Short mmCIF file of C-alpha atoms in Angstrom, two decimals:
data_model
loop_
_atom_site.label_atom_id
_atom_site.label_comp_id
_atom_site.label_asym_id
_atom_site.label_seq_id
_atom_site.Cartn_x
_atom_site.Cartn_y
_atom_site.Cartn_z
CA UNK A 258 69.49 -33.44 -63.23
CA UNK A 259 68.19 -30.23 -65.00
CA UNK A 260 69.93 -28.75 -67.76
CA UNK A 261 72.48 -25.47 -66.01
CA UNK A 262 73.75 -22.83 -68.40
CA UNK A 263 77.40 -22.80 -67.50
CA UNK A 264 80.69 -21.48 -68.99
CA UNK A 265 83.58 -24.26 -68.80
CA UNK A 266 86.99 -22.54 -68.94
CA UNK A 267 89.41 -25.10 -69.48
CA UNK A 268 93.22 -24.07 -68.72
CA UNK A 269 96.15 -25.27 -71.10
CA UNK A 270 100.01 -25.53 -70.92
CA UNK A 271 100.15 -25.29 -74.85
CA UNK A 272 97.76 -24.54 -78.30
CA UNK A 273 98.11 -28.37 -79.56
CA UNK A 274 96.02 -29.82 -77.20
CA UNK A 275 93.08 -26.78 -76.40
CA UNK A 276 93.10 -27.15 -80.38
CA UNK A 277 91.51 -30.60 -80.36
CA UNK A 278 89.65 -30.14 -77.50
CA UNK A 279 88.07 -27.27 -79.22
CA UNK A 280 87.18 -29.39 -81.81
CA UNK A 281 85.57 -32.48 -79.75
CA UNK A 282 83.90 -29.30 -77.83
CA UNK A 283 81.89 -28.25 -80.68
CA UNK A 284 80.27 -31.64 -80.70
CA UNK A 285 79.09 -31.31 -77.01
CA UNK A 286 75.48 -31.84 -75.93
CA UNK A 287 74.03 -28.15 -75.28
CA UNK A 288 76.59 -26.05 -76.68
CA UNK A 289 75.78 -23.06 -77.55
CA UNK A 290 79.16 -21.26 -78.50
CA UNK A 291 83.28 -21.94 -77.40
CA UNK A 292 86.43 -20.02 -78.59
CA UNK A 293 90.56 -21.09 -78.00
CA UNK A 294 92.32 -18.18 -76.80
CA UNK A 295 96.03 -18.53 -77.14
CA UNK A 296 98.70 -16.67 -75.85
CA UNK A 297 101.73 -16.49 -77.85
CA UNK A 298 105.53 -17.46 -76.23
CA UNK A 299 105.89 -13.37 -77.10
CA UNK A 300 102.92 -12.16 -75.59
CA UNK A 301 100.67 -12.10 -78.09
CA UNK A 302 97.05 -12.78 -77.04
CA UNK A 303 94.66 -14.45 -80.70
CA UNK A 304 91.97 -16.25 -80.63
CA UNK A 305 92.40 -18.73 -83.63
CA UNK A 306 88.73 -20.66 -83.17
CA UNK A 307 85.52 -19.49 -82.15
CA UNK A 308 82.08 -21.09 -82.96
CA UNK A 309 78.37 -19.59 -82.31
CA UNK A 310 75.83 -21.80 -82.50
CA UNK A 311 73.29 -20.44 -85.11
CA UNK A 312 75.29 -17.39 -85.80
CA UNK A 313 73.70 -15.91 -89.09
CA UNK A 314 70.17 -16.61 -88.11
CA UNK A 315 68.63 -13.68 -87.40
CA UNK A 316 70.21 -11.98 -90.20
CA UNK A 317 68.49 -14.46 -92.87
CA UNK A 318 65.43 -14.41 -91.21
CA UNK A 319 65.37 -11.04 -90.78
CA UNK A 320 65.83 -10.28 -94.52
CA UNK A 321 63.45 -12.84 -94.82
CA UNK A 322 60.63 -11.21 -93.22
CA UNK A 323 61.46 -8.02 -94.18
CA UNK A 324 61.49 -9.40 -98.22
CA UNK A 325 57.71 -10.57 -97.15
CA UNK A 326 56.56 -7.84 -96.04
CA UNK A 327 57.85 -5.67 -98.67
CA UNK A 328 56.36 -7.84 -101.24
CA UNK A 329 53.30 -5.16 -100.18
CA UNK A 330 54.89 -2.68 -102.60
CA UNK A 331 56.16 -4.71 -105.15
CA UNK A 332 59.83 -5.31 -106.28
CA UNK A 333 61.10 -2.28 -104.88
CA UNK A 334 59.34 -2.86 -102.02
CA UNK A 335 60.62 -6.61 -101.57
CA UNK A 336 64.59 -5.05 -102.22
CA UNK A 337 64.33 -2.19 -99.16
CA UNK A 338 62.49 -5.11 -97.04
CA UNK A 339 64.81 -7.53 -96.81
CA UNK A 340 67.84 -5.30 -96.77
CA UNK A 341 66.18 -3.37 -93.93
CA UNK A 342 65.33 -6.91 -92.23
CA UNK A 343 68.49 -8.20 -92.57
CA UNK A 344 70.30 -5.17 -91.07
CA UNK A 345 68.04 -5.08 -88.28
CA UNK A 346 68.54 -9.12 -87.97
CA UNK A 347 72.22 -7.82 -87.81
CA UNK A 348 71.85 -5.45 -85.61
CA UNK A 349 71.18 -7.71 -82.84
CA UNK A 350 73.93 -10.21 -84.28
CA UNK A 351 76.75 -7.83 -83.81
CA UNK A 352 75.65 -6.85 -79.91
CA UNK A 353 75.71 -10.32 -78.44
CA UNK A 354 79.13 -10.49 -80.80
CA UNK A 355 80.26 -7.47 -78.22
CA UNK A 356 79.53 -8.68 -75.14
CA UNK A 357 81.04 -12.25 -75.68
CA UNK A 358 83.93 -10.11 -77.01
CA UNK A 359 84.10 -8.55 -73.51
CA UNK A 360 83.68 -11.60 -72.17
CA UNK A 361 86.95 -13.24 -73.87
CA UNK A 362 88.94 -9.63 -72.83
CA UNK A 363 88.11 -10.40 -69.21
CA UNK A 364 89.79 -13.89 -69.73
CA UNK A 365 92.82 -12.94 -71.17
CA UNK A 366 94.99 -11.73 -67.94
CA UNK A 367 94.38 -15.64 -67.36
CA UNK A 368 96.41 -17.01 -69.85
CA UNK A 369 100.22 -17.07 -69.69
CA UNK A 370 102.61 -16.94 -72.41
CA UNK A 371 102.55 -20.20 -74.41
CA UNK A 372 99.70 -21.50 -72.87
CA UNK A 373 95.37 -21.32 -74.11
CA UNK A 374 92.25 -21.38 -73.02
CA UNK A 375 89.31 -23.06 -73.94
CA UNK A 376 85.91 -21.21 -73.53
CA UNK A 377 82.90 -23.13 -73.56
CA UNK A 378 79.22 -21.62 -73.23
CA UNK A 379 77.05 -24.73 -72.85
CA UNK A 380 73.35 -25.88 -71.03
CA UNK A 381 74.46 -28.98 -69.06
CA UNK A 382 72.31 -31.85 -68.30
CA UNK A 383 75.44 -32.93 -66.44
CA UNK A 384 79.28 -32.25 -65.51
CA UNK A 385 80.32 -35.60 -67.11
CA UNK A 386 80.78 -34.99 -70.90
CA UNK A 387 82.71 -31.27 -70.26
CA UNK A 388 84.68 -33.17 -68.03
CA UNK A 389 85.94 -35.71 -70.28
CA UNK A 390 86.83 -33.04 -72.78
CA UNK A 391 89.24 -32.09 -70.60
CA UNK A 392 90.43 -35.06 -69.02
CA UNK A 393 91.42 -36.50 -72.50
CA UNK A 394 93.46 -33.21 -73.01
CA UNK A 395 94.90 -32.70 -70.00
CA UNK A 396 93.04 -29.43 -69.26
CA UNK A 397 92.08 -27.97 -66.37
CA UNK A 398 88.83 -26.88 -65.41
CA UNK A 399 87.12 -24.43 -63.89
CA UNK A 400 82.69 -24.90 -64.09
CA UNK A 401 81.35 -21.15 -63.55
CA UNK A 402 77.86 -20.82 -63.94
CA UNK A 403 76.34 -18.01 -66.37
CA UNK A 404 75.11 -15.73 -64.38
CA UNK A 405 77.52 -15.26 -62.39
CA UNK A 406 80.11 -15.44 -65.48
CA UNK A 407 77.95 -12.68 -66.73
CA UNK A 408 78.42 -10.70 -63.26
CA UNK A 409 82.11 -10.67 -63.33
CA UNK A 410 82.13 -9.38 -67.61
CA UNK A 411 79.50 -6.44 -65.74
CA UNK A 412 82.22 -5.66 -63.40
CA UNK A 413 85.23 -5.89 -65.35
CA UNK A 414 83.26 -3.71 -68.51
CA UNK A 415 82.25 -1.05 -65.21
CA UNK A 416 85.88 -1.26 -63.82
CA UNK A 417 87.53 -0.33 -67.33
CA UNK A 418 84.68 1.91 -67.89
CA UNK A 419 85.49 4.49 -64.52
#
């Protein structure tokens, strides 16, 4: 089977449990980033773990290259380079931050008080390992496929936007 970019969202009754599947999640083949939302016996929504895969990267490598290039004009030149570099690097950084932020805001009217949800952004080669994860927690899933996860964040960022 060929690899599918899909978003697991994996239901459950309490924090414990979504807690260590979080944790067995990061070590999934494909992932590419997962959050635990929880939702707090008072109503309180938090999201106590998140993980992007590589977050940080274009940051460094933007200061990086920026620190080459300004090696052109000297010290000076190396300093405003790599700051420049690394705040463009950032730049991009904090954007996809926003929309998986929106993402996780769409999600929240699904959680009920007490209970948490398990986000996982993942490319599958199969169903079996994401369905283990929660099996062994007694989660419940729900497979969605990216694009059209990314449809319904569109409509819901649209709906709150009118």
């Amino acid at each position: 089977m060929a690899d599918s970019h899909q978003v697991l969202l994996i239901t459950f009754t309490g924090p414990g449990p979504a807690r260590a599947a979080y944790r067995e999640a990061l070590d999934l083949p494909g992932l590419r980033q997962a959050a635990i939302l929880e939702r707090s016996a008072e109503g309180l929504l938090d999201v106590p773990e998140s993980h992007v895969r590589g977050a940080g990267k274009r940051a460094a490598g933007g200061g990086l290259v920026g620190g080459l290039i300004g090696l052109l004009g000297g010290p000076l030149g190396v300093l405003f380079g790599s700051a420049a570099g690394a705040a463009l690097g950032g730049a991009v950084e904090n954007r996809e931050l926003l929309e998986g932020g929106a993402g996780l805001i769409m999600l929240s009217s699904r959680i009920d008080e007490g209970a948490a949800l398990l986000v996982v952004d993942l490319e599958e080669a199969g169903p079996g390992p994401g369905d283990e994860v929660a099996r062994r927690h007694g989660g419940t899933l729900e497979r969605v496929p990216e694009e059209e996860f990314a449809a319904r964040v569109r409509a819901a960022e649209e709906a709150a936007g009118d």
